[in-house]
PDB file of C-alpha atoms in Angstrom:
ATOM      1  CA  MET A   8      -9.415  29.999  13.849  1.00 46.00           C
ATOM      2  CA  ALA A   9      -6.705  31.490  13.646  1.00 49.00           C
ATOM      3  CA  GLU A  10      -5.651  35.098  11.988  1.00 47.00           C
ATOM      4  CA  SER A  11      -3.029  34.747   8.681  1.00 45.00           C
ATOM      5  CA  SER A  12      -0.955  37.596   7.997  1.00 40.00           C
ATOM      6  CA  ARG A  13      -2.506  39.243   5.820  1.00 46.00           C
ATOM      7  CA  GLY A  14      -5.855  39.732   7.779  1.00 47.00           C
ATOM      8  CA  GLY A  15      -7.944  37.132   6.286  1.00 61.00           C
ATOM      9  CA  SER A  16      -9.388  33.968   8.235  1.00 84.00           C
ATOM     10  CA  LEU A  17      -7.040  30.554   8.306  1.00 90.00           C
ATOM     11  CA  THR A  18      -9.431  27.112   7.884  1.00 93.00           C
ATOM     12  CA  PHE A  19      -7.373  24.190   9.081  1.00 96.00           C
ATOM     13  CA  GLY A  20      -7.978  20.808   7.215  1.00 96.00           C
ATOM     14  CA  GLN A  21      -7.214  17.627   6.087  1.00 97.00           C
ATOM     15  CA  VAL A  22      -6.693  15.829   1.927  1.00 97.00           C
ATOM     16  CA  VAL A  23      -6.791  12.869   1.963  1.00 97.00           C
ATOM     17  CA  ILE A  24      -6.045  10.894  -0.384  1.00 96.00           C
ATOM     18  CA  GLY A  25      -4.266   7.305  -1.131  1.00 93.00           C
ATOM     19  CA  PRO A  26      -4.575   4.183  -3.450  1.00 91.00           C
ATOM     20  CA  PRO A  27      -8.070   2.206  -4.260  1.00 89.00           C
ATOM     21  CA  GLY A  28      -9.329   1.395  -0.488  1.00 87.00           C
ATOM     22  CA  SER A  29      -6.921   1.897   1.693  1.00 90.00           C
ATOM     23  CA  GLY A  30      -9.663   3.422   3.496  1.00 90.00           C
ATOM     24  CA  LYS A  31      -9.831   7.150   3.080  1.00 93.00           C
ATOM     25  CA  THR A  32     -13.553   7.135   3.144  1.00 91.00           C
ATOM     26  CA  THR A  33     -14.044   5.412   5.862  1.00 92.00           C
ATOM     27  CA  TYR A  34     -11.154   7.064   7.928  1.00 94.00           C
ATOM     28  CA  CYS A  35     -13.065  10.464   6.760  1.00 94.00           C
ATOM     29  CA  HIS A  36     -16.307   9.499   8.708  1.00 93.00           C
ATOM     30  CA  ALA A  37     -14.135   8.572  11.948  1.00 94.00           C
ATOM     31  CA  MET A  38     -12.169  11.621  12.028  1.00 95.00           C
ATOM     32  CA  ARG A  39     -15.125  13.688  11.899  1.00 94.00           C
ATOM     33  CA  GLU A  40     -16.300  11.773  14.344  1.00 93.00           C
ATOM     34  CA  PHE A  41     -13.755  12.064  16.365  1.00 93.00           C
ATOM     35  CA  LEU A  42     -13.085  15.677  15.930  1.00 94.00           C
ATOM     36  CA  GLY A  43     -16.677  16.679  16.431  1.00 92.00           C
ATOM     37  CA  ARG A  44     -15.879  14.584  20.267  1.00 91.00           C
ATOM     38  CA  LEU A  45     -13.657  17.720  21.152  1.00 89.00           C
ATOM     39  CA  GLY A  46     -15.061  20.169  20.087  1.00 90.00           C
ATOM     40  CA  ARG A  47     -14.102  20.880  16.989  1.00 92.00           C
ATOM     41  CA  ARG A  48     -17.163  21.810  13.332  1.00 94.00           C
ATOM     42  CA  VAL A  49     -15.824  19.779  11.267  1.00 96.00           C
ATOM     43  CA  ALA A  50     -17.019  19.338   7.807  1.00 96.00           C
ATOM     44  CA  VAL A  51     -16.020  16.591   4.852  1.00 96.00           C
ATOM     45  CA  VAL A  52     -15.484  17.930   1.487  1.00 96.00           C
ATOM     46  CA  ASN A  53     -16.112  14.562  -1.374  1.00 95.00           C
ATOM     47  CA  LEU A  54     -13.954  14.757  -5.088  1.00 95.00           C
ATOM     48  CA  ASP A  55     -13.911  11.731  -5.314  1.00 94.00           C
ATOM     49  CA  PRO A  56     -16.464  11.902  -9.077  1.00 92.00           C
ATOM     50  CA  ALA A  57     -16.659   8.802  -8.158  1.00 89.00           C
ATOM     51  CA  ASN A  58     -18.582   8.133  -4.425  1.00 83.00           C
ATOM     52  CA  GLU A  59     -21.472   6.630  -5.082  1.00 75.00           C
ATOM     53  CA  ALA A  60     -22.059   5.542  -1.607  1.00 72.00           C
ATOM     54  CA  LEU A  61     -21.449   8.034   0.958  1.00 73.00           C
ATOM     55  CA  PRO A  62     -22.116   6.920   4.674  1.00 71.00           C
ATOM     56  CA  CYS A  63     -21.718  10.501   5.939  1.00 74.00           C
ATOM     57  CA  PRO A  64     -24.104  14.026   5.666  1.00 81.00           C
ATOM     58  CA  CYS A  65     -21.197  15.779   3.361  1.00 90.00           C
ATOM     59  CA  ALA A  66     -20.832  19.600   3.278  1.00 93.00           C
ATOM     60  CA  LEU A  67     -19.978  19.845   0.149  1.00 94.00           C
ATOM     61  CA  ASP A  68     -20.076  16.625  -2.798  1.00 94.00           C
ATOM     62  CA  ILE A  69     -18.273  16.919  -6.232  1.00 94.00           C
ATOM     63  CA  GLY A  70     -20.716  15.311  -7.922  1.00 92.00           C
ATOM     64  CA  GLU A  71     -22.537  18.485  -7.865  1.00 93.00           C
ATOM     65  CA  LEU A  72     -20.288  19.598 -10.935  1.00 96.00           C
ATOM     66  CA  VAL A  73     -19.599  16.503 -12.237  1.00 94.00           C
ATOM     67  CA  THR A  74     -19.529  13.251 -12.000  1.00 93.00           C
ATOM     68  CA  LEU A  75     -17.496  10.477 -13.146  1.00 94.00           C
ATOM     69  CA  GLU A  76     -20.780   8.266 -15.089  1.00 93.00           C
ATOM     70  CA  ASP A  77     -21.227  11.497 -16.636  1.00 94.00           C
ATOM     71  CA  VAL A  78     -18.189  12.040 -18.424  1.00 95.00           C
ATOM     72  CA  MET A  79     -17.585   8.024 -19.495  1.00 95.00           C
ATOM     73  CA  ALA A  80     -21.406   8.203 -21.475  1.00 95.00           C
ATOM     74  CA  ASN A  81     -21.589  11.569 -22.845  1.00 95.00           C
ATOM     75  CA  LEU A  82     -17.573  11.781 -23.628  1.00 95.00           C
ATOM     76  CA  GLY A  83     -16.216   7.234 -24.427  1.00 94.00           C
ATOM     77  CA  LEU A  84     -13.405   7.698 -21.738  1.00 94.00           C
ATOM     78  CA  GLY A  85     -12.484   4.405 -19.894  1.00 94.00           C
ATOM     79  CA  PRO A  86     -12.610   4.151 -15.674  1.00 93.00           C
ATOM     80  CA  ASN A  87      -9.366   5.890 -14.961  1.00 93.00           C
ATOM     81  CA  GLY A  88      -9.866   8.790 -18.556  1.00 95.00           C
ATOM     82  CA  GLY A  89     -12.836  10.019 -16.968  1.00 95.00           C
ATOM     83  CA  LEU A  90     -11.376  11.095 -13.380  1.00 95.00           C
ATOM     84  CA  LEU A  91      -8.424  12.645 -14.477  1.00 95.00           C
ATOM     85  CA  TYR A  92     -11.273  14.295 -17.332  1.00 97.00           C
ATOM     86  CA  CYS A  93     -12.555  14.931 -13.375  1.00 96.00           C
ATOM     87  CA  MET A  94     -10.722  16.314 -12.327  1.00 96.00           C
ATOM     88  CA  ASP A  95      -9.374  18.260 -14.633  1.00 97.00           C
ATOM     89  CA  TYR A  96     -12.882  19.597 -15.186  1.00 97.00           C
ATOM     90  CA  LEU A  97     -12.864  21.314 -11.400  1.00 97.00           C
ATOM     91  CA  ALA A  98      -8.936  22.603 -11.659  1.00 97.00           C
ATOM     92  CA  ALA A  99     -10.910  24.323 -14.491  1.00 97.00           C
ATOM     93  CA  ASN A 100     -13.867  25.193 -12.290  1.00 96.00           C
ATOM     94  CA  ALA A 101     -12.226  26.731  -9.116  1.00 95.00           C
ATOM     95  CA  ASP A 102     -14.445  29.888  -8.682  1.00 96.00           C
ATOM     96  CA  TRP A 103     -17.486  26.708  -8.307  1.00 96.00           C
ATOM     97  CA  LEU A 104     -15.515  25.134  -5.522  1.00 96.00           C
ATOM     98  CA  ARG A 105     -14.232  28.708  -3.711  1.00 96.00           C
ATOM     99  CA  GLN A 106     -18.088  29.908  -4.053  1.00 96.00           C
ATOM    100  CA  ARG A 107     -19.263  26.383  -2.521  1.00 94.00           C
ATOM    101  CA  LEU A 108     -16.514  26.702   0.117  1.00 95.00           C
ATOM    102  CA  GLN A 109     -17.608  30.467   1.468  1.00 93.00           C
ATOM    103  CA  GLY A 110     -20.152  28.505   3.914  1.00 91.00           C
ATOM    104  CA  LEU A 111     -17.772  26.338   4.917  1.00 92.00           C
ATOM    105  CA  ARG A 112     -15.069  28.605   7.006  1.00 88.00           C
ATOM    106  CA  GLY A 113     -14.764  28.542  10.485  1.00 90.00           C
ATOM    107  CA  HIS A 114     -14.964  24.462   9.563  1.00 95.00           C
ATOM    108  CA  TYR A 115     -12.185  21.745  10.084  1.00 96.00           C
ATOM    109  CA  VAL A 116     -12.575  20.958   6.061  1.00 97.00           C
ATOM    110  CA  LEU A 117     -11.501  16.752   6.210  1.00 97.00           C
ATOM    111  CA  PHE A 118     -11.674  16.705   1.650  1.00 97.00           C
ATOM    112  CA  ASP A 119     -12.296  13.117   1.035  1.00 95.00           C
ATOM    113  CA  CYS A 120      -9.846  12.871  -2.320  1.00 95.00           C
ATOM    114  CA  PRO A 121     -10.034  10.081  -5.381  1.00 94.00           C
ATOM    115  CA  GLY A 122      -8.330   6.918  -5.230  1.00 91.00           C
ATOM    116  CA  GLN A 123      -6.369   7.199  -8.503  1.00 91.00           C
ATOM    117  CA  VAL A 124      -2.797   6.714  -7.439  1.00 92.00           C
ATOM    118  CA  GLU A 125      -1.577   9.314 -10.700  1.00 94.00           C
ATOM    119  CA  LEU A 126      -3.438  12.162  -9.176  1.00 95.00           C
ATOM    120  CA  TYR A 127      -0.864  11.784  -6.608  1.00 95.00           C
ATOM    121  CA  THR A 128       2.162  11.124  -8.341  1.00 94.00           C
ATOM    122  CA  HIS A 129       2.662  12.886 -11.905  1.00 92.00           C
ATOM    123  CA  HIS A 130      -1.100  14.193 -12.771  1.00 95.00           C
ATOM    124  CA  GLN A 131      -1.331  18.472 -12.130  1.00 96.00           C
ATOM    125  CA  ALA A 132      -4.709  18.460 -12.151  1.00 96.00           C
ATOM    126  CA  LEU A 133      -5.605  17.871  -8.308  1.00 96.00           C
ATOM    127  CA  LYS A 134      -2.242  19.596  -7.542  1.00 96.00           C
ATOM    128  CA  ASP A 135      -3.190  22.960  -9.165  1.00 97.00           C
ATOM    129  CA  VAL A 136      -7.054  22.315  -6.743  1.00 97.00           C
ATOM    130  CA  PHE A 137      -4.630  21.740  -3.802  1.00 97.00           C
ATOM    131  CA  ALA A 138      -2.236  25.214  -4.592  1.00 96.00           C
ATOM    132  CA  GLN A 139      -5.641  27.373  -5.063  1.00 96.00           C
ATOM    133  CA  LEU A 140      -7.071  26.166  -1.724  1.00 96.00           C
ATOM    134  CA  ALA A 141      -3.935  27.449  -0.087  1.00 95.00           C
ATOM    135  CA  LYS A 142      -4.348  31.616  -1.393  1.00 95.00           C
ATOM    136  CA  TRP A 143      -7.656  30.768   0.056  1.00 95.00           C
ATOM    137  CA  ASN A 144      -5.674  30.874   3.248  1.00 94.00           C
ATOM    138  CA  PHE A 145      -6.449  27.389   4.095  1.00 96.00           C
ATOM    139  CA  ARG A 146      -3.723  26.279   5.871  1.00 96.00           C
ATOM    140  CA  LEU A 147      -4.137  21.842   5.126  1.00 97.00           C
ATOM    141  CA  ALA A 148      -1.681  18.265   5.715  1.00 97.00           C
ATOM    142  CA  ALA A 149      -1.617  14.957   3.133  1.00 97.00           C
ATOM    143  CA  VAL A 150      -2.857  12.514   4.686  1.00 97.00           C
ATOM    144  CA  HIS A 151      -2.309   9.935   3.175  1.00 96.00           C
ATOM    145  CA  LEU A 152      -3.437   6.185   4.107  1.00 96.00           C
ATOM    146  CA  VAL A 153      -2.040   3.289   3.071  1.00 93.00           C
ATOM    147  CA  ASP A 154      -3.323  -0.621   3.718  1.00 91.00           C
ATOM    148  CA  SER A 155      -0.900  -2.246   6.184  1.00 88.00           C
ATOM    149  CA  HIS A 156      -0.903  -4.987   4.609  1.00 87.00           C
ATOM    150  CA  TYR A 157       1.471  -5.291   2.589  1.00 86.00           C
ATOM    151  CA  CYS A 158       4.127  -5.223   5.294  1.00 86.00           C
ATOM    152  CA  THR A 159       4.025  -8.846   4.371  1.00 85.00           C
ATOM    153  CA  ASP A 160       5.966  -8.828   1.084  1.00 85.00           C
ATOM    154  CA  PRO A 161       8.284  -7.292   1.287  1.00 85.00           C
ATOM    155  CA  GLY A 162       8.409  -6.079  -2.297  1.00 87.00           C
ATOM    156  CA  LYS A 163       4.791  -4.526  -1.908  1.00 88.00           C
ATOM    157  CA  PHE A 164       6.415  -1.432   0.347  1.00 90.00           C
ATOM    158  CA  ILE A 165       8.906  -0.856  -0.974  1.00 91.00           C
ATOM    159  CA  SER A 166       6.414  -0.541  -4.024  1.00 91.00           C
ATOM    160  CA  VAL A 167       5.119   1.509  -1.757  1.00 92.00           C
ATOM    161  CA  LEU A 168       7.378   3.853  -0.213  1.00 93.00           C
ATOM    162  CA  CYS A 169       8.461   4.531  -3.573  1.00 93.00           C
ATOM    163  CA  THR A 170       5.148   6.008  -4.246  1.00 93.00           C
ATOM    164  CA  SER A 171       4.571   7.989  -0.700  1.00 94.00           C
ATOM    165  CA  LEU A 172       8.071   9.290  -1.804  1.00 94.00           C
ATOM    166  CA  SER A 173       7.351  10.328  -5.200  1.00 95.00           C
ATOM    167  CA  THR A 174       3.360  11.777  -3.329  1.00 95.00           C
ATOM    168  CA  MET A 175       5.350  13.496  -0.841  1.00 95.00           C
ATOM    169  CA  LEU A 176       7.452  15.391  -3.672  1.00 93.00           C
ATOM    170  CA  HIS A 177       4.275  15.985  -6.533  1.00 95.00           C
ATOM    171  CA  VAL A 178       1.562  17.752  -3.516  1.00 94.00           C
ATOM    172  CA  GLU A 179       3.749  19.482  -1.954  1.00 92.00           C
ATOM    173  CA  LEU A 180       1.525  20.448   1.496  1.00 95.00           C
ATOM    174  CA  PRO A 181       3.217  19.197   5.036  1.00 95.00           C
ATOM    175  CA  HIS A 182       2.598  14.797   4.934  1.00 96.00           C
ATOM    176  CA  VAL A 183       0.992  12.160   6.595  1.00 96.00           C
ATOM    177  CA  ASN A 184       1.804   8.707   5.462  1.00 95.00           C
ATOM    178  CA  VAL A 185      -0.847   5.966   7.066  1.00 95.00           C
ATOM    179  CA  LEU A 186      -1.175   2.671   7.525  1.00 92.00           C
ATOM    180  CA  SER A 187      -4.284   2.050   8.147  1.00 92.00           C
ATOM    181  CA  LYS A 188      -6.212  -1.106   8.854  1.00 88.00           C
ATOM    182  CA  MET A 189      -4.477  -2.141  11.766  1.00 85.00           C
ATOM    183  CA  ASP A 190      -6.643  -3.351  13.317  1.00 81.00           C
ATOM    184  CA  LEU A 191      -6.980  -6.853  10.127  1.00 81.00           C
ATOM    185  CA  ILE A 192      -2.878  -6.929  10.154  1.00 76.00           C
ATOM    186  CA  GLU A 193      -3.057 -10.075  11.917  1.00 71.00           C
ATOM    187  CA  GLN A 194      -4.481 -11.501   9.705  1.00 75.00           C
ATOM    188  CA  TYR A 195      -2.305 -10.614   6.753  1.00 72.00           C
ATOM    189  CA  GLY A 196       0.423 -13.012   7.655  1.00 72.00           C
ATOM    190  CA  LYS A 197       3.916 -13.014   9.862  1.00 78.00           C
ATOM    191  CA  LEU A 198       5.451  -9.756   8.934  1.00 80.00           C
ATOM    192  CA  ALA A 199       9.130  -9.864   9.173  1.00 79.00           C
ATOM    193  CA  PHE A 200       9.968  -7.739  11.319  1.00 81.00           C
ATOM    194  CA  ASN A 201       8.939  -5.655  14.265  1.00 83.00           C
ATOM    195  CA  LEU A 202       6.195  -3.188  13.345  1.00 82.00           C
ATOM    196  CA  ASP A 203       8.585   0.302  14.570  1.00 84.00           C
ATOM    197  CA  TYR A 204      10.694  -1.576  11.307  1.00 85.00           C
ATOM    198  CA  TYR A 205       7.827  -0.470   8.680  1.00 85.00           C
ATOM    199  CA  THR A 206       6.460   2.578  10.811  1.00 88.00           C
ATOM    200  CA  GLU A 207       9.694   4.471  11.832  1.00 88.00           C
ATOM    201  CA  VAL A 208      11.133   3.623   7.445  1.00 85.00           C
ATOM    202  CA  LEU A 209      14.255   1.994  10.165  1.00 81.00           C
ATOM    203  CA  ASP A 210      17.895   0.448   7.748  1.00 86.00           C
ATOM    204  CA  LEU A 211      16.229  -0.613   4.768  1.00 89.00           C
ATOM    205  CA  SER A 212      19.674  -2.863   3.796  1.00 88.00           C
ATOM    206  CA  TYR A 213      18.081  -5.898   5.934  1.00 85.00           C
ATOM    207  CA  LEU A 214      13.726  -5.923   3.707  1.00 86.00           C
ATOM    208  CA  VAL A 215      16.396  -6.115   0.685  1.00 88.00           C
ATOM    209  CA  ASP A 216      19.107  -9.245   2.705  1.00 88.00           C
ATOM    210  CA  HIS A 217      14.615 -10.899   3.234  1.00 86.00           C
ATOM    211  CA  LEU A 218      13.625 -10.349  -0.343  1.00 85.00           C
ATOM    212  CA  ALA A 219      17.013 -12.632  -1.382  1.00 83.00           C
ATOM    213  CA  SER A 220      15.875 -14.859  -0.201  1.00 83.00           C
ATOM    214  CA  ASP A 221      13.457 -15.353  -2.928  1.00 80.00           C
ATOM    215  CA  PRO A 222      13.930 -16.831  -5.551  1.00 81.00           C
ATOM    216  CA  PHE A 223      12.021 -15.091  -8.259  1.00 79.00           C
ATOM    217  CA  PHE A 224      13.281 -11.124  -5.966  1.00 82.00           C
ATOM    218  CA  ARG A 225      16.966 -12.678  -6.635  1.00 82.00           C
ATOM    219  CA  ASN A 226      17.481 -11.449  -9.830  1.00 84.00           C
ATOM    220  CA  PHE A 227      15.649  -7.898  -8.820  1.00 87.00           C
ATOM    221  CA  ARG A 228      18.207  -7.474  -6.058  1.00 88.00           C
ATOM    222  CA  ARG A 229      20.279  -4.147  -7.849  1.00 90.00           C
ATOM    223  CA  LEU A 230      16.887  -2.801  -8.666  1.00 90.00           C
ATOM    224  CA  ASN A 231      15.639  -3.111  -5.206  1.00 88.00           C
ATOM    225  CA  GLU A 232      18.860  -1.430  -3.496  1.00 91.00           C
ATOM    226  CA  LYS A 233      18.832   1.753  -6.053  1.00 92.00           C
ATOM    227  CA  LEU A 234      15.096   1.947  -4.524  1.00 91.00           C
ATOM    228  CA  VAL A 235      16.022   1.635  -1.403  1.00 91.00           C
ATOM    229  CA  GLU A 236      19.046   4.956  -1.771  1.00 92.00           C
ATOM    230  CA  VAL A 237      16.202   6.863  -3.417  1.00 92.00           C
ATOM    231  CA  ILE A 238      13.751   5.927  -0.681  1.00 91.00           C
ATOM    232  CA  GLU A 239      16.521   7.010   2.733  1.00 90.00           C
ATOM    233  CA  ASP A 240      19.367   9.250   0.837  1.00 89.00           C
ATOM    234  CA  TYR A 241      15.618  11.565   1.058  1.00 89.00           C
ATOM    235  CA  SER A 242      14.627  10.620   4.063  1.00 87.00           C
ATOM    236  CA  LEU A 243      11.286  11.257   4.384  1.00 88.00           C
ATOM    237  CA  VAL A 244       9.196   8.470   5.606  1.00 92.00           C
ATOM    238  CA  SER A 245       7.972   6.506   7.281  1.00 92.00           C
ATOM    239  CA  PHE A 246       4.068   6.536   8.443  1.00 93.00           C
ATOM    240  CA  VAL A 247       1.363   6.005  11.733  1.00 93.00           C
ATOM    241  CA  PRO A 248      -0.569   3.122  12.085  1.00 92.00           C
ATOM    242  CA  LEU A 249      -4.201   4.297  12.320  1.00 92.00           C
ATOM    243  CA  ASN A 250      -7.277   1.703  13.264  1.00 91.00           C
ATOM    244  CA  VAL A 251     -10.503   3.853  13.232  1.00 90.00           C
ATOM    245  CA  GLN A 252     -12.108   1.676  16.505  1.00 89.00           C
ATOM    246  CA  ASP A 253      -9.332   2.852  18.218  1.00 90.00           C
ATOM    247  CA  LYS A 254      -9.494   6.205  19.967  1.00 90.00           C
ATOM    248  CA  GLN A 255      -5.496   6.385  21.235  1.00 91.00           C
ATOM    249  CA  SER A 256      -4.715   5.806  17.992  1.00 91.00           C
ATOM    250  CA  MET A 257      -6.590   8.211  16.230  1.00 93.00           C
ATOM    251  CA  ARG A 258      -5.577  10.032  19.093  1.00 93.00           C
ATOM    252  CA  GLN A 259      -1.883   9.924  17.315  1.00 93.00           C
ATOM    253  CA  VAL A 260      -2.837   9.749  13.810  1.00 94.00           C
ATOM    254  CA  VAL A 261      -4.212  13.566  14.701  1.00 95.00           C
ATOM    255  CA  GLN A 262      -1.535  15.584  17.164  1.00 93.00           C
ATOM    256  CA  ALA A 263       1.109  14.228  14.191  1.00 94.00           C
ATOM    257  CA  VAL A 264      -2.091  15.936  11.458  1.00 95.00           C
ATOM    258  CA  ASP A 265      -2.259  18.571  13.749  1.00 94.00           C
ATOM    259  CA  LYS A 266       1.360  19.452  13.638  1.00 93.00           C
ATOM    260  CA  ALA A 267       1.833  19.304  10.524  1.00 94.00           C
ATOM    261  CA  ASN A 268      -0.543  21.916   9.640  1.00 93.00           C
ATOM    262  CA  GLY A 269       0.523  24.753  12.946  1.00 90.00           C
ATOM    263  CA  TYR A 270      -3.233  23.831  13.751  1.00 90.00           C
ATOM    264  CA  SER A 271      -1.838  23.304  16.949  1.00 80.00           C
ATOM    265  CA  PHE A 272       0.471  26.197  17.268  1.00 68.00           C
ATOM    266  CA  GLY A 273      -3.493  28.347  16.870  1.00 60.00           C
ATOM    267  CA  ASP A 274      -5.011  29.812  19.427  1.00 48.00           C
ATOM    268  CA  GLN A 275      -8.397  28.215  18.293  1.00 49.00           C
ATOM    269  CA  GLU A 276      -8.636  25.277  20.473  1.00 50.00           C
ATOM    270  CA  GLN A 277      -7.079  26.302  24.923  1.00 46.00           C
ATOM    271  CA  ARG A 278      -4.665  23.450  24.964  1.00 50.00           C
ATOM    272  CA  SER A 279      -3.074  21.233  28.245  1.00 41.00           C
ATOM    273  CA  LEU A 280       0.490  21.756  28.007  1.00 39.00           C
ATOM    274  CA  GLU A 281       1.011  17.142  27.079  1.00 52.00           C
ATOM    275  CA  ALA A 282      -1.278  18.356  23.673  1.00 53.00           C
ATOM    276  CA  LEU A 283       1.582  20.983  23.033  1.00 46.00           C
ATOM    277  CA  MET A 284       4.793  18.836  24.676  1.00 49.00           C
ATOM    278  CA  SER A 285       3.257  16.489  22.692  1.00 55.00           C
ATOM    279  CA  ALA A 286       3.292  18.855  18.858  1.00 54.00           C
ATOM    280  CA  ALA A 287       6.631  19.698  19.712  1.00 50.00           C
ATOM    281  CA  VAL A 288       9.017  17.055  20.536  1.00 48.00           C
ATOM    282  CA  GLY A 289       8.498  15.700  17.126  1.00 49.00           C
ATOM    283  CA  ALA A 290       7.978  11.536  15.923  1.00 43.00           C
ATOM    284  CA  ASP A 291       8.939  10.219  18.525  1.00 47.00           C
ATOM    285  CA  PHE A 292       5.039  11.248  19.954  1.00 44.00           C
ATOM    286  CA  HIS A 293       3.263   8.118  19.050  1.00 47.00           C
ATOM    287  CA  PHE A 294       6.130   5.714  19.422  1.00 47.00           C
ATOM    288  CA  SER A 295       4.102   5.121  22.242  1.00 51.00           C
ATOM    289  CA  SER A 296       1.291   3.506  19.782  1.00 52.00           C
ATOM    290  CA  THR A 297       3.474   1.776  17.250  1.00 54.00           C
ATOM    291  CA  LEU A 298       3.957  -0.016  20.660  1.00 53.00           C
ATOM    292  CA  ALA A 299       0.584  -1.091  21.406  1.00 58.00           C
ATOM    293  CA  VAL A 300      -0.402  -2.797  18.234  1.00 57.00           C
ATOM    294  CA  GLN A 301       3.166  -4.105  18.407  1.00 54.00           C
ATOM    295  CA  GLU A 302       1.969  -6.099  20.852  1.00 57.00           C
ATOM    296  CA  LYS A 303      -0.827  -6.473  19.823  1.00 57.00           C
ATOM    297  CA  TYR A 304       0.002  -7.747  16.402  1.00 53.00           C
ATOM    298  CA  VAL A 305       2.682 -10.126  19.164  1.00 51.00           C
ATOM    299  CA  GLN A 306      -0.222 -11.354  20.997  1.00 57.00           C
ATOM    300  CA  SER A 307      -2.495 -12.832  18.140  1.00 58.00           C
ATOM    301  CA  GLN A 308       1.051 -14.052  16.389  1.00 54.00           C
ATOM    302  CA  ASP A 309       1.161 -15.694  20.368  1.00 56.00           C
ATOM    303  CA  LYS A 310      -2.748 -17.382  20.187  1.00 59.00           C
ATOM    304  CA  ALA A 311      -2.032 -18.743  17.021  1.00 57.00           C
ATOM    305  CA  VAL A 312       0.597 -20.924  17.503  1.00 51.00           C
ATOM    306  CA  GLU A 313      -0.660 -22.033  20.602  1.00 57.00           C
ATOM    307  CA  GLU A 314      -3.489 -23.320  18.933  1.00 59.00           C
ATOM    308  CA  GLU A 315      -1.582 -24.224  15.959  1.00 56.00           C
ATOM    309  CA  VAL A 316       0.214 -26.860  18.495  1.00 50.00           C
ATOM    310  CA  MET A 317      -3.318 -27.800  20.478  1.00 59.00           C
ATOM    311  CA  ASP A 318      -3.987 -28.960  17.396  1.00 59.00           C
ATOM    312  CA  LEU A 319      -1.589 -31.281  16.951  1.00 55.00           C
TER     313      LEU A 319
END
């Protein structure tokens, strides 16, 4: 906790967003345990009305206000329309949310959000909820999870970059993009480039050239070039690799998020000089983590090649 310039107490936390299957709920569970070991009082808030199987206890559940199942049954809506209605209903009942959040003052809050991409690219409801949270002295960073398997398909990776950029511009929160499930990346196939090419989003012209070798994508070269130009003109998108089973990987994500929402620079924890320096040096702090993942990935690829040779 810290004191704001308006005299109210600040509550720090994360809004965990991303497409379905990217690992948002798993991330919240792992981050809750990790931060708990660091001595933080952590509370998880479930804002996904379709999330019925929660792996960890939630301090607040949107299911107490509205559920997707009830909306679909009573209004005759499908899953997508029902979820949009639920978010509109939450935004219209902000007082309910504020009252329930009062009891979480003094906690570090993780908001587990729905997995519908439209909510973060052009729909207004969740954006309004995040704006309300800011007015209530919540200092939040958006943690946007993307499944790392998209790196193995250049076409899908360009799509992910566009979605990430659109999300960053729409949500209007300090933003950290995360490549999740890095422990599974060797199962997805061979990468066209080193991992740091994808995490740092380096010169994307190489990606366009690689796509041009595919007969299907060759016809869309001009389109891909224009999409890449948009991404590079903004120069906003980069990723932090994450393996929730790896403490060092979790630490790198925490450092990125703490820098984004300002937690690193508060007086609510005693921090070492190393931690402060890590927050001050910019994007370089997770470079070693990327190298470690890349080394593990290369080793797995080499082992697979050796096994193929032995089989011959």
